[in-house]
PDB file with SEQRES, HELIX, SHEET and CRYST1 records, atoms N, CA, C and O in Angstrom:
SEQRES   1 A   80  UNK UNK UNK UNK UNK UNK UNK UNK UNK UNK UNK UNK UNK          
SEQRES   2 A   80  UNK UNK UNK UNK UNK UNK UNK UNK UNK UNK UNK UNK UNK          
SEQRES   3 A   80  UNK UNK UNK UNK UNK UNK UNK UNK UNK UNK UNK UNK UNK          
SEQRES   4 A   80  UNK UNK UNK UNK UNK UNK UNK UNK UNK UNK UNK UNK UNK          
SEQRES   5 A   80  UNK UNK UNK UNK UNK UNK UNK UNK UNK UNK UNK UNK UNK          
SEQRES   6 A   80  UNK UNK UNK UNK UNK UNK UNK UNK UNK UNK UNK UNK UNK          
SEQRES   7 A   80  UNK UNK                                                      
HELIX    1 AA1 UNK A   52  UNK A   55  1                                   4    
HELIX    2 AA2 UNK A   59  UNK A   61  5                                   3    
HELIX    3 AA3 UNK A   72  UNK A   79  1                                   8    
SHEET    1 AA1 3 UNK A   5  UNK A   8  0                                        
SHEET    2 AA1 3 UNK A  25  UNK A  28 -1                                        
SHEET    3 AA1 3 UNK A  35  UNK A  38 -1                                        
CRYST1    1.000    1.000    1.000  90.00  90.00  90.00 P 1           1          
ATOM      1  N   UNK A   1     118.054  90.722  94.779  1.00  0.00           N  
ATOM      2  CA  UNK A   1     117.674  91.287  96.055  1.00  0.00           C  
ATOM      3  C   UNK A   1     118.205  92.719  96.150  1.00  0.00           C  
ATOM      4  O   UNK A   1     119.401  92.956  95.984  1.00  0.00           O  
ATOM      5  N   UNK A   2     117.358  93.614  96.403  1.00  0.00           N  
ATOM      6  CA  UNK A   2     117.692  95.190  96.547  1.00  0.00           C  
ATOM      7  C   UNK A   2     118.348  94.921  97.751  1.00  0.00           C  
ATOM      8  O   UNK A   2     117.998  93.985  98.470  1.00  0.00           O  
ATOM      9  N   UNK A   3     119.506  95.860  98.097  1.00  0.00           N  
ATOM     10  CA  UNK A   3     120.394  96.429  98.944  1.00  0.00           C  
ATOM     11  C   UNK A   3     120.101  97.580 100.034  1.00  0.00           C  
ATOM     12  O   UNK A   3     120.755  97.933 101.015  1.00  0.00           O  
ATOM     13  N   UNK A   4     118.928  98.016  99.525  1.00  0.00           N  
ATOM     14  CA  UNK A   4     118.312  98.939 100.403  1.00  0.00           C  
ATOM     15  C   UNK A   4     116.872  98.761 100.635  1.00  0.00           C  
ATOM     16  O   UNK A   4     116.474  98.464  99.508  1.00  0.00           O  
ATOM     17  N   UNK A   5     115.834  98.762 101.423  1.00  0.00           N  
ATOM     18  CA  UNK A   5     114.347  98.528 101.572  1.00  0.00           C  
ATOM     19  C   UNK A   5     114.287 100.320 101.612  1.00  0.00           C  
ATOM     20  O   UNK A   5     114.971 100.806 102.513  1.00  0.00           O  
ATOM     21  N   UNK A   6     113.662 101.147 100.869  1.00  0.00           N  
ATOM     22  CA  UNK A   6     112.553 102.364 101.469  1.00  0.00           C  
ATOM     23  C   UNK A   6     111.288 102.173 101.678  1.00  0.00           C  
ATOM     24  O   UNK A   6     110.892 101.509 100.720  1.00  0.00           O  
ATOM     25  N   UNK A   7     110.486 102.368 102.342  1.00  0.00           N  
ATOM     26  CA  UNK A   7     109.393 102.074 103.233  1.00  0.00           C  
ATOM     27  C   UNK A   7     108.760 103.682 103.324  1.00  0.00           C  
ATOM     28  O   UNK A   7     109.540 104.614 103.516  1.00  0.00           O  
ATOM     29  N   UNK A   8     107.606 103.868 103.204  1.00  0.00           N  
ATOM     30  CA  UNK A   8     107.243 105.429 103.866  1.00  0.00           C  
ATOM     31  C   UNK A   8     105.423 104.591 104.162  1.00  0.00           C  
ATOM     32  O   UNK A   8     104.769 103.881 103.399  1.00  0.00           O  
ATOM     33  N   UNK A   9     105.079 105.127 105.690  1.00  0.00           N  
ATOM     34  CA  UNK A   9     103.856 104.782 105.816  1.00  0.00           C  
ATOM     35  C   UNK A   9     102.883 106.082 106.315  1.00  0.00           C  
ATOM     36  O   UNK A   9     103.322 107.202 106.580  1.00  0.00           O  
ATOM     37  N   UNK A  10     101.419 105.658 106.384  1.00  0.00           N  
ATOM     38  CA  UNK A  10     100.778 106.293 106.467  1.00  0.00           C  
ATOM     39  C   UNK A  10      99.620 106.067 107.420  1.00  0.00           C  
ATOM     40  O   UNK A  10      99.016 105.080 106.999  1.00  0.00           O  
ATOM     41  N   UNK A  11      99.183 106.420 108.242  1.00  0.00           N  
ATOM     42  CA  UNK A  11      98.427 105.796 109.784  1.00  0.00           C  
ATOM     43  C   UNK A  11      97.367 106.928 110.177  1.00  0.00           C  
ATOM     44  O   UNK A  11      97.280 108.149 110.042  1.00  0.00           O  
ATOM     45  N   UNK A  12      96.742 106.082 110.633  1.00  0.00           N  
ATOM     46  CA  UNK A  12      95.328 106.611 111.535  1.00  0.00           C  
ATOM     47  C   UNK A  12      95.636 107.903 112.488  1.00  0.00           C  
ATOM     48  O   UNK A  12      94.672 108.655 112.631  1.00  0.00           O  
ATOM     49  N   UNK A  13      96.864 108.273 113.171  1.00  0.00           N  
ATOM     50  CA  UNK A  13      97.385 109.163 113.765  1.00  0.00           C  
ATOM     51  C   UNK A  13      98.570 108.849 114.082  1.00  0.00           C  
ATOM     52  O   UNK A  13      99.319 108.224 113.331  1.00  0.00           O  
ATOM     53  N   UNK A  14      98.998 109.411 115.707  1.00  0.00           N  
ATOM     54  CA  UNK A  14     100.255 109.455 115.848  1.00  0.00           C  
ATOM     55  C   UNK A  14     100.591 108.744 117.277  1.00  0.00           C  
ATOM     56  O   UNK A  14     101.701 108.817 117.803  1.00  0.00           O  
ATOM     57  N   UNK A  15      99.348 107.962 117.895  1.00  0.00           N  
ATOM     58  CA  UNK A  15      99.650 106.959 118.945  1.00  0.00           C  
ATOM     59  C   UNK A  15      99.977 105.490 118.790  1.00  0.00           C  
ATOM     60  O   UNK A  15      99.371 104.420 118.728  1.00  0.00           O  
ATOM     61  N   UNK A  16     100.763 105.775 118.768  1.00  0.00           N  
ATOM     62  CA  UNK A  16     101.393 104.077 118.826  1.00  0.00           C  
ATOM     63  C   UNK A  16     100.174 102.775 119.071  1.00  0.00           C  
ATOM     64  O   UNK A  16      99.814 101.808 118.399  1.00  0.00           O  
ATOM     65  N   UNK A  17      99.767 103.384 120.483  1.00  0.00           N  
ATOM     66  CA  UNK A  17      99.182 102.307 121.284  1.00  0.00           C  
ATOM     67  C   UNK A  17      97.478 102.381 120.841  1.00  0.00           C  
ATOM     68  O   UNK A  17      96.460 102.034 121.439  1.00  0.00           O  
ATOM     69  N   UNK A  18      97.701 102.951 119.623  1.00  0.00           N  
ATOM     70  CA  UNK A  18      95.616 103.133 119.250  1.00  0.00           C  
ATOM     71  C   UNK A  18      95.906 102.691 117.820  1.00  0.00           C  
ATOM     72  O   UNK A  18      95.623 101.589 117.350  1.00  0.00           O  
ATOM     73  N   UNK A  19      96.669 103.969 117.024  1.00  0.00           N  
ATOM     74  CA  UNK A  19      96.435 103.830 115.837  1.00  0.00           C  
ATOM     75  C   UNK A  19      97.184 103.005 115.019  1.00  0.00           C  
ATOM     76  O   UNK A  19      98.057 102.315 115.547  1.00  0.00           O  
ATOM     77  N   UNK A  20      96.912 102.923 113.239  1.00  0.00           N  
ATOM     78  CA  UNK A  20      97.320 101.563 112.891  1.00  0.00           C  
ATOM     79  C   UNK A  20      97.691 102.251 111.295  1.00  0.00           C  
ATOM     80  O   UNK A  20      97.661 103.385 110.817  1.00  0.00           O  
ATOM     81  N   UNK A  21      98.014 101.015 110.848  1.00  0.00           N  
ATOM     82  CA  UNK A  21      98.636 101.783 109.554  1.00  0.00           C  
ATOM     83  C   UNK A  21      97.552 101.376 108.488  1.00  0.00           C  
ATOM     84  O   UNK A  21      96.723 100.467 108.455  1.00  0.00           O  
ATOM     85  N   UNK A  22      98.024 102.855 107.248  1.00  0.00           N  
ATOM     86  CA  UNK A  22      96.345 102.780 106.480  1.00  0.00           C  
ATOM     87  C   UNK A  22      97.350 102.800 105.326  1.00  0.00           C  
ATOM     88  O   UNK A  22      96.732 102.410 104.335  1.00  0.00           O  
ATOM     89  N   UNK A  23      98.433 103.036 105.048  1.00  0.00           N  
ATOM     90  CA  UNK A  23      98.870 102.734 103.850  1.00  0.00           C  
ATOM     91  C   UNK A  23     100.517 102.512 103.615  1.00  0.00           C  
ATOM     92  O   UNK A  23     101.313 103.448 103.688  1.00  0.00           O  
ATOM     93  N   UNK A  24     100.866 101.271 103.352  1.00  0.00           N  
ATOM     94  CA  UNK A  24     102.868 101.389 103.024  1.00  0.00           C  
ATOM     95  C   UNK A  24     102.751 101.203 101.490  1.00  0.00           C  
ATOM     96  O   UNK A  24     102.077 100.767 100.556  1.00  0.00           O  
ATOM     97  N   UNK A  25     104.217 102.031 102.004  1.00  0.00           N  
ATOM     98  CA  UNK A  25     104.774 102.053 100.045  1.00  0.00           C  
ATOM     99  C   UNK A  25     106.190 101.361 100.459  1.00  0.00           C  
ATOM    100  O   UNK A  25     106.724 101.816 101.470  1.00  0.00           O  
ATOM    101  N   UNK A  26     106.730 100.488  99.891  1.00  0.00           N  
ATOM    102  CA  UNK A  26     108.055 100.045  99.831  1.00  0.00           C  
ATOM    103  C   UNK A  26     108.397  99.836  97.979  1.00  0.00           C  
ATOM    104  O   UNK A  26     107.841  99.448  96.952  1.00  0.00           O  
ATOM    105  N   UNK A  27     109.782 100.435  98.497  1.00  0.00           N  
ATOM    106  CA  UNK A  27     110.533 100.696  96.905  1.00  0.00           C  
ATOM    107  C   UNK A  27     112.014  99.978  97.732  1.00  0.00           C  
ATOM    108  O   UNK A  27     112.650 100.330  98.726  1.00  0.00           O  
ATOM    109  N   UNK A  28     112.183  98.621  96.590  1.00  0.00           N  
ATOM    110  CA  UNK A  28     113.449  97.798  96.956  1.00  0.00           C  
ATOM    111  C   UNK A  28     114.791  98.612  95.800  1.00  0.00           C  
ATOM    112  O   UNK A  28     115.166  98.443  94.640  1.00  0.00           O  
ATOM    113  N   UNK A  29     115.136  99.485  96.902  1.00  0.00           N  
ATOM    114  CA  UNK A  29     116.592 100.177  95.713  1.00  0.00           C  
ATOM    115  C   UNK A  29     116.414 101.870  95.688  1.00  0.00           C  
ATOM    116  O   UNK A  29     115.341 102.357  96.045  1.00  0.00           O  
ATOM    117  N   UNK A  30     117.168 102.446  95.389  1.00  0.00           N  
ATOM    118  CA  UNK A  30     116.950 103.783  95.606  1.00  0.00           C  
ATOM    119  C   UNK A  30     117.176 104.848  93.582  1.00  0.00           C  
ATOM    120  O   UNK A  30     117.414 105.971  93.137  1.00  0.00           O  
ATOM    121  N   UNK A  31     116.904 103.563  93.151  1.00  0.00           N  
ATOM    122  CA  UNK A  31     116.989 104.172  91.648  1.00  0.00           C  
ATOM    123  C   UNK A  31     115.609 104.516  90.930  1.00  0.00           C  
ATOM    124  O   UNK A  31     114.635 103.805  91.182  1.00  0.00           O  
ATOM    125  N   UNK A  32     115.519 105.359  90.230  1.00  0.00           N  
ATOM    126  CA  UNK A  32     114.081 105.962  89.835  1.00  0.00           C  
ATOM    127  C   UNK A  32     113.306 104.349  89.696  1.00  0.00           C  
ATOM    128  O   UNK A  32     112.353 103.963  90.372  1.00  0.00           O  
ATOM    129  N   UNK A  33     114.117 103.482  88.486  1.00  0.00           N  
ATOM    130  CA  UNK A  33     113.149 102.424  88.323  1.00  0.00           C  
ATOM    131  C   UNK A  33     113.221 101.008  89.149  1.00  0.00           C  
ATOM    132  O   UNK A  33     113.163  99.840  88.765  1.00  0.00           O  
ATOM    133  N   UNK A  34     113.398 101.702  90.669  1.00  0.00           N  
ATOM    134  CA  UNK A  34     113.730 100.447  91.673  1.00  0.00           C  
ATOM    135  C   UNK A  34     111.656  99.995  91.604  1.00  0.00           C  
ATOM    136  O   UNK A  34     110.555 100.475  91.334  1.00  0.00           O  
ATOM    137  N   UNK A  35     112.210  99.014  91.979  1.00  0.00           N  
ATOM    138  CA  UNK A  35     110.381  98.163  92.008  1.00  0.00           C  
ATOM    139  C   UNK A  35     110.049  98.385  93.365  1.00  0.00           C  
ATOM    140  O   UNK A  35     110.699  98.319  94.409  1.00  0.00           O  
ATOM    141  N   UNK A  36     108.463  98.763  92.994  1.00  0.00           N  
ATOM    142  CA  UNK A  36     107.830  99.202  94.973  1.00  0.00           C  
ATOM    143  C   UNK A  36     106.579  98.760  94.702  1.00  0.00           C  
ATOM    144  O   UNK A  36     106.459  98.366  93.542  1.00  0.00           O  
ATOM    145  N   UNK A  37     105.534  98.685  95.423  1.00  0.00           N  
ATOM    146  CA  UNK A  37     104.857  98.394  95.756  1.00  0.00           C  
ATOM    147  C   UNK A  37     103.669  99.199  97.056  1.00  0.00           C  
ATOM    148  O   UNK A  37     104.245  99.767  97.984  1.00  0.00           O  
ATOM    149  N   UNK A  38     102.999  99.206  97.060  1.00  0.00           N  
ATOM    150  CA  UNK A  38     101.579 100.021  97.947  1.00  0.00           C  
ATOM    151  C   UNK A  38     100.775  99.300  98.290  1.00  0.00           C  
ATOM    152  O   UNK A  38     100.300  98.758  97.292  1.00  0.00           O  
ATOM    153  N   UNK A  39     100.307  98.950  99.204  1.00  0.00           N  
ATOM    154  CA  UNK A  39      99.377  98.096 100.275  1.00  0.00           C  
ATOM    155  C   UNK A  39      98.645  99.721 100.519  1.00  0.00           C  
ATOM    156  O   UNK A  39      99.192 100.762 100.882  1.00  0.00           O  
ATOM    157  N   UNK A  40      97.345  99.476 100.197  1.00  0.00           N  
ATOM    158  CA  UNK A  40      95.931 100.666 100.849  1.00  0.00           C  
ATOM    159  C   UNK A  40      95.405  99.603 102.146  1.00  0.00           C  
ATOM    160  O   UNK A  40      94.929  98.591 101.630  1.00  0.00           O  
ATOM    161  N   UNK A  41      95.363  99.550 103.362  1.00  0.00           N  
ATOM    162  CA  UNK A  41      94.513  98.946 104.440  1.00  0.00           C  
ATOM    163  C   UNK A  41      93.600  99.937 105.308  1.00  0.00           C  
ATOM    164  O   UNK A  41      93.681 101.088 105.736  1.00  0.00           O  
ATOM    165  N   UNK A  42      92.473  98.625 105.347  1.00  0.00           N  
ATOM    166  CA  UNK A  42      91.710  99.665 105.988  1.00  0.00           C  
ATOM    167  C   UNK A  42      91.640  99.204 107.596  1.00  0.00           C  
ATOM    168  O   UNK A  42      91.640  98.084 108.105  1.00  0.00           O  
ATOM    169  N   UNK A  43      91.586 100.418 108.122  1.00  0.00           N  
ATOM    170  CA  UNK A  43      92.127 100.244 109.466  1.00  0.00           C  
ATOM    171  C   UNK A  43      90.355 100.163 110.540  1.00  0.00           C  
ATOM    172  O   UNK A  43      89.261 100.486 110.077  1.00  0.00           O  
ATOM    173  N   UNK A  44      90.576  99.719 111.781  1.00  0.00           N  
ATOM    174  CA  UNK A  44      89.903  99.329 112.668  1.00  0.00           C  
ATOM    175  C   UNK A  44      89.161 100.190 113.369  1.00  0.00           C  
ATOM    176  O   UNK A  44      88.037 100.039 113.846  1.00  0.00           O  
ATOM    177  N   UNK A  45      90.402 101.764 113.408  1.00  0.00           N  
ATOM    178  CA  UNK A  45      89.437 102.757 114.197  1.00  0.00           C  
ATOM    179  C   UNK A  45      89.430 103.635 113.008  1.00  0.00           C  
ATOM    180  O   UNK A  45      89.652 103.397 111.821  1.00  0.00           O  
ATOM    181  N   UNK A  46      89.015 105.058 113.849  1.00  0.00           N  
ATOM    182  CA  UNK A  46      88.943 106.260 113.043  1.00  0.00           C  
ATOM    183  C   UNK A  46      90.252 106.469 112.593  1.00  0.00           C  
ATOM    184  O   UNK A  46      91.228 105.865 113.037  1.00  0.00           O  
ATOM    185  N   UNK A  47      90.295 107.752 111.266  1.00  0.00           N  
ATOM    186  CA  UNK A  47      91.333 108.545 110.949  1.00  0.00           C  
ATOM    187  C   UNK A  47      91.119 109.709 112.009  1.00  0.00           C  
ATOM    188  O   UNK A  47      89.974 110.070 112.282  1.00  0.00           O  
ATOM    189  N   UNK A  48      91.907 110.123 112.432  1.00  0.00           N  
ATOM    190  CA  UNK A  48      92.347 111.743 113.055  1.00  0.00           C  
ATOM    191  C   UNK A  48      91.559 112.399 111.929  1.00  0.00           C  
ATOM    192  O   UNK A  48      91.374 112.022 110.772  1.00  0.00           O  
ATOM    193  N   UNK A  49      91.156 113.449 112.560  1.00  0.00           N  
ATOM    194  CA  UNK A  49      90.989 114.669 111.352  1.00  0.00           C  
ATOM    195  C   UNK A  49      92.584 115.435 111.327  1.00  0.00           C  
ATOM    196  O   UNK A  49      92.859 116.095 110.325  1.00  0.00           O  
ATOM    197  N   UNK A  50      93.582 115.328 112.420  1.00  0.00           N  
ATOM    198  CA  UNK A  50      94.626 115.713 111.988  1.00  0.00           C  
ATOM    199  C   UNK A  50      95.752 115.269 111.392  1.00  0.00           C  
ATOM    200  O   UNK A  50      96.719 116.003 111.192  1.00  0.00           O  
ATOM    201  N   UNK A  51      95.715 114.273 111.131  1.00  0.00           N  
ATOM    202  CA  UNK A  51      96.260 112.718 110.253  1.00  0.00           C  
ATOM    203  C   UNK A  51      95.738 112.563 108.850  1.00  0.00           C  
ATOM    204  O   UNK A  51      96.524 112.091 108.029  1.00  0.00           O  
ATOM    205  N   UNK A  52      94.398 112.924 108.411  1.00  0.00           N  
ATOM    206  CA  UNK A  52      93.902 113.057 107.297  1.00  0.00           C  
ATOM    207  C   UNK A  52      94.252 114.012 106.735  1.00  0.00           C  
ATOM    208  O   UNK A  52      94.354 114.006 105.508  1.00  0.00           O  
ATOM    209  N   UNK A  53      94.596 115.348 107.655  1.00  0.00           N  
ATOM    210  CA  UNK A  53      94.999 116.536 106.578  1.00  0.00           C  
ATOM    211  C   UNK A  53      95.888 116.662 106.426  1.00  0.00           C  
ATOM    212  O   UNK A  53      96.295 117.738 105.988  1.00  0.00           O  
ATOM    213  N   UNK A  54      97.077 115.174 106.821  1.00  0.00           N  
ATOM    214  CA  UNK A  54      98.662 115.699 106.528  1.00  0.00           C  
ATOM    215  C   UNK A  54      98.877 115.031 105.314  1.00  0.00           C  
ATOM    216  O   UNK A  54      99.648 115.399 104.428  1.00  0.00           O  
ATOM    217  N   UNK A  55      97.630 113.287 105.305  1.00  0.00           N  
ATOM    218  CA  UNK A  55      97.921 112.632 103.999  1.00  0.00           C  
ATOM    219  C   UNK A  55      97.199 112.494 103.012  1.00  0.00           C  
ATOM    220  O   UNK A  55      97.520 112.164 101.870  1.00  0.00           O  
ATOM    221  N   UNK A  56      95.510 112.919 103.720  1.00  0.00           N  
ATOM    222  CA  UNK A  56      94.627 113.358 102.417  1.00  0.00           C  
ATOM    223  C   UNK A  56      93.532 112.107 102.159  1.00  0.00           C  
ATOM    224  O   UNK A  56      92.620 112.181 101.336  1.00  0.00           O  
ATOM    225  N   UNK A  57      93.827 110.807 103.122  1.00  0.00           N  
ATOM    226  CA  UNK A  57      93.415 109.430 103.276  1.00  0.00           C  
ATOM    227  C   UNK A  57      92.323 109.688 103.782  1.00  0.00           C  
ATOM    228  O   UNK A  57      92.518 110.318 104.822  1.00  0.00           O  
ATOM    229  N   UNK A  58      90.794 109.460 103.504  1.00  0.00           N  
ATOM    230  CA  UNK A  58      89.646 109.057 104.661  1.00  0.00           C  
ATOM    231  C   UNK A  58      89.348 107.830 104.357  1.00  0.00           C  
ATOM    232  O   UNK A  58      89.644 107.177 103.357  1.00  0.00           O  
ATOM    233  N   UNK A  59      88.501 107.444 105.648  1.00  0.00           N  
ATOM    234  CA  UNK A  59      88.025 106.301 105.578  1.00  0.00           C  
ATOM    235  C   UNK A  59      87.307 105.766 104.682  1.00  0.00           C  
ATOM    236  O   UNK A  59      87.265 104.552 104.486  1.00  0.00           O  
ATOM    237  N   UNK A  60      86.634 106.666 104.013  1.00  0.00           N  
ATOM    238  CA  UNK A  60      85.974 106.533 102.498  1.00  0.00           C  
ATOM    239  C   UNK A  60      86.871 106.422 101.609  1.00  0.00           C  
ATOM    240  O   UNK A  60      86.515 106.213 100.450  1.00  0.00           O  
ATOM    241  N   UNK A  61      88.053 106.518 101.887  1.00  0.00           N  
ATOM    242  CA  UNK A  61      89.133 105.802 100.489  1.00  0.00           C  
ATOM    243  C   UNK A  61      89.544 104.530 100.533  1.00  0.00           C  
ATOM    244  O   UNK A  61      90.079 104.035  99.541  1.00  0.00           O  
ATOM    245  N   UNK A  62      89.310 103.634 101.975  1.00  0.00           N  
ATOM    246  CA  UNK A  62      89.707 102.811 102.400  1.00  0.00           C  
ATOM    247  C   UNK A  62      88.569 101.934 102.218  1.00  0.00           C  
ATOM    248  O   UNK A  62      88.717 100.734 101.991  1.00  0.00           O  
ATOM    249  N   UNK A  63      87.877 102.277 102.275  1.00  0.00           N  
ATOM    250  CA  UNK A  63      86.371 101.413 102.514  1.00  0.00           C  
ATOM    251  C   UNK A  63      86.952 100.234 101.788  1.00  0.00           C  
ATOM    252  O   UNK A  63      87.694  99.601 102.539  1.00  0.00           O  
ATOM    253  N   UNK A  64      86.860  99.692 100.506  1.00  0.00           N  
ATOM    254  CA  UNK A  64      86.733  98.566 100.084  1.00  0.00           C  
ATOM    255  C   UNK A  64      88.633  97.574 100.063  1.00  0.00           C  
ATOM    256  O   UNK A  64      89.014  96.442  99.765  1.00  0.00           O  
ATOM    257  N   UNK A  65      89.223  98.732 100.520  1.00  0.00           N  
ATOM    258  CA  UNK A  65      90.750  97.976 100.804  1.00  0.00           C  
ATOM    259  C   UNK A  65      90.819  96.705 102.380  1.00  0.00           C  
ATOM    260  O   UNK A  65      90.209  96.805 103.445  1.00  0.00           O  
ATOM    261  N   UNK A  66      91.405  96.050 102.107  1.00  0.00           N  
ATOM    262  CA  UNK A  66      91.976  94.661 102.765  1.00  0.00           C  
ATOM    263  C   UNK A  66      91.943  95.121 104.370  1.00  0.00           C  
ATOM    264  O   UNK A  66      92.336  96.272 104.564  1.00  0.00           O  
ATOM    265  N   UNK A  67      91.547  94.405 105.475  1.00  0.00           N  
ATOM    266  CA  UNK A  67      92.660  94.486 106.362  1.00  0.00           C  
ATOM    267  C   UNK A  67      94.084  94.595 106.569  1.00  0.00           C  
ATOM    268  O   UNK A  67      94.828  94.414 105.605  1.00  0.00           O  
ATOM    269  N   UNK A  68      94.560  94.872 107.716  1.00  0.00           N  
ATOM    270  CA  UNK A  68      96.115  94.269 107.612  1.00  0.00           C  
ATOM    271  C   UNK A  68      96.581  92.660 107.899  1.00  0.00           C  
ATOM    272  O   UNK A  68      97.536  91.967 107.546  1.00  0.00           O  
ATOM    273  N   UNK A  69      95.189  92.426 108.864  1.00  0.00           N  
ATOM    274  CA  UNK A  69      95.630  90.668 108.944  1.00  0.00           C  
ATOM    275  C   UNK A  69      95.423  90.134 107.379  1.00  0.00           C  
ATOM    276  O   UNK A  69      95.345  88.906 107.408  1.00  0.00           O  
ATOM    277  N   UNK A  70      95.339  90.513 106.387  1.00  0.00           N  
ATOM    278  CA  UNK A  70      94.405  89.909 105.023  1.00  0.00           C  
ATOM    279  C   UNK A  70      95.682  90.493 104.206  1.00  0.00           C  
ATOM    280  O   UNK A  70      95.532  90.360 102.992  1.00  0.00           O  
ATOM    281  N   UNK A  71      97.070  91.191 104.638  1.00  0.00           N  
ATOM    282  CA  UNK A  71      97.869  91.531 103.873  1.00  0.00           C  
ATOM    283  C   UNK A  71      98.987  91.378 104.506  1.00  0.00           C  
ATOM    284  O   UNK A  71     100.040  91.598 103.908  1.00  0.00           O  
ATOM    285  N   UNK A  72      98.985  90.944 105.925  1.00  0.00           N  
ATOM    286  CA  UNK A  72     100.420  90.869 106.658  1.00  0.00           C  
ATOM    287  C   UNK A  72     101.351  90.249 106.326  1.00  0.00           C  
ATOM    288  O   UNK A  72     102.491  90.685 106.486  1.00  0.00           O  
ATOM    289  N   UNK A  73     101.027  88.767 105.637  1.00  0.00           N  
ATOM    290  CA  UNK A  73     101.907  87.780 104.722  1.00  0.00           C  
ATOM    291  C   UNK A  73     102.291  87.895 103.841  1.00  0.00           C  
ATOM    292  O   UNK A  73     103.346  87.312 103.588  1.00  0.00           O  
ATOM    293  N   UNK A  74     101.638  88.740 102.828  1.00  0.00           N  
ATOM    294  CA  UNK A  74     102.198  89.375 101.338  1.00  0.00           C  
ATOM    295  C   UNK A  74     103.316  90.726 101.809  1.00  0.00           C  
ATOM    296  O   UNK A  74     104.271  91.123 101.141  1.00  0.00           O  
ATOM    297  N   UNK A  75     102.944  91.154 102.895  1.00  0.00           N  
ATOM    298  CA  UNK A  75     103.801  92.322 103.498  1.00  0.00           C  
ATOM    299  C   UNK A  75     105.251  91.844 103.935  1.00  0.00           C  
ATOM    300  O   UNK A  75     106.395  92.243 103.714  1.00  0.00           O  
ATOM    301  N   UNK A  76     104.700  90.849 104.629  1.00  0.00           N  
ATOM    302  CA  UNK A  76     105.838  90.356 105.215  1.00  0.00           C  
ATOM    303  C   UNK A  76     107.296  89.468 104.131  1.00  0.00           C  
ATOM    304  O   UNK A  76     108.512  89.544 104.311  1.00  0.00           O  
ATOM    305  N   UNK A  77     106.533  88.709 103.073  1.00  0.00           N  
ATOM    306  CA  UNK A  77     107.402  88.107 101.752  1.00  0.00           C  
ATOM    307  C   UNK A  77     107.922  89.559 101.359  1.00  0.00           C  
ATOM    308  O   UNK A  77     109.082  89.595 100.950  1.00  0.00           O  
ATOM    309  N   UNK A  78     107.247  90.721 101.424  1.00  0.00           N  
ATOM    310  CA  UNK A  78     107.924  91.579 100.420  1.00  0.00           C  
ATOM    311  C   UNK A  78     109.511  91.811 101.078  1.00  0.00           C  
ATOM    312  O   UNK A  78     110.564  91.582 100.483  1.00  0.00           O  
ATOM    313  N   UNK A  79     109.368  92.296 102.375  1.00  0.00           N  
ATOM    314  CA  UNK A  79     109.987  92.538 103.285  1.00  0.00           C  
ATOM    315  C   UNK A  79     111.697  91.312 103.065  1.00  0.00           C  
ATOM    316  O   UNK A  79     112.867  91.613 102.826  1.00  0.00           O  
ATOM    317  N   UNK A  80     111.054  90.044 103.281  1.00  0.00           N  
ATOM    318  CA  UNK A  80     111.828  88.826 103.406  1.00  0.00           C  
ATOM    319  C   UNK A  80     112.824  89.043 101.829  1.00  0.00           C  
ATOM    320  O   UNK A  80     113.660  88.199 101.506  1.00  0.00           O  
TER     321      UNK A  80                                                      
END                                                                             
C-alpha cells in the first residue's frame, strides 16, 4: 500500500455545481516508478472552451471513453 495517493484531475470547467470530471490520473507513491493509473470519462455536458484550452481535452477525445457511473467502482478500489 502506497503511503501517499497523488491525484491530478481534469473537468468540464470550474463550477462545482455543473461541471464534472473528464479525466484522473492517480500515482500511489511519489517515486518516478510509483504505479498510477488514468481514467479518460466522458462527461454529460459541454467542455468550456476555457477549460479545453488549459488541458487540450475535447469532447471528440472523449467520445468513445466510459462514463463516470461505468468507472466509479474501479475508481473507487483504486482509491481503497
Amino acid at each position: 500500500m502506497a503511503e501517499i495517493l497523488i491525484f491530478d484531475v481534469e473537468t468540464t470547467g470550474i463550477k462545482p455545481e455543473r461541471d464534472q470530471i473528464i479525466e484522473l490520473c492517480v500515482q500511489g507513491g511519489i517515486q518516478v516508478n510509483s504505479p498510477s493509473k488514468t481514467w479518460r470519462i466522458k462527461p454529460s455536458v459541454p467542455i468550456s472552451p476555457a477549460a479545453e484550452k488549459v488541458h487540450g481535452i475535447s469532447m471528440d477525445d472523449l467520445r468513445d471513453c466510459p462514463s463516470f457511473a461505468d468507472v466509479a467502482n474501479e475508481i473507487r478500489e483504486y482509491f481503497e
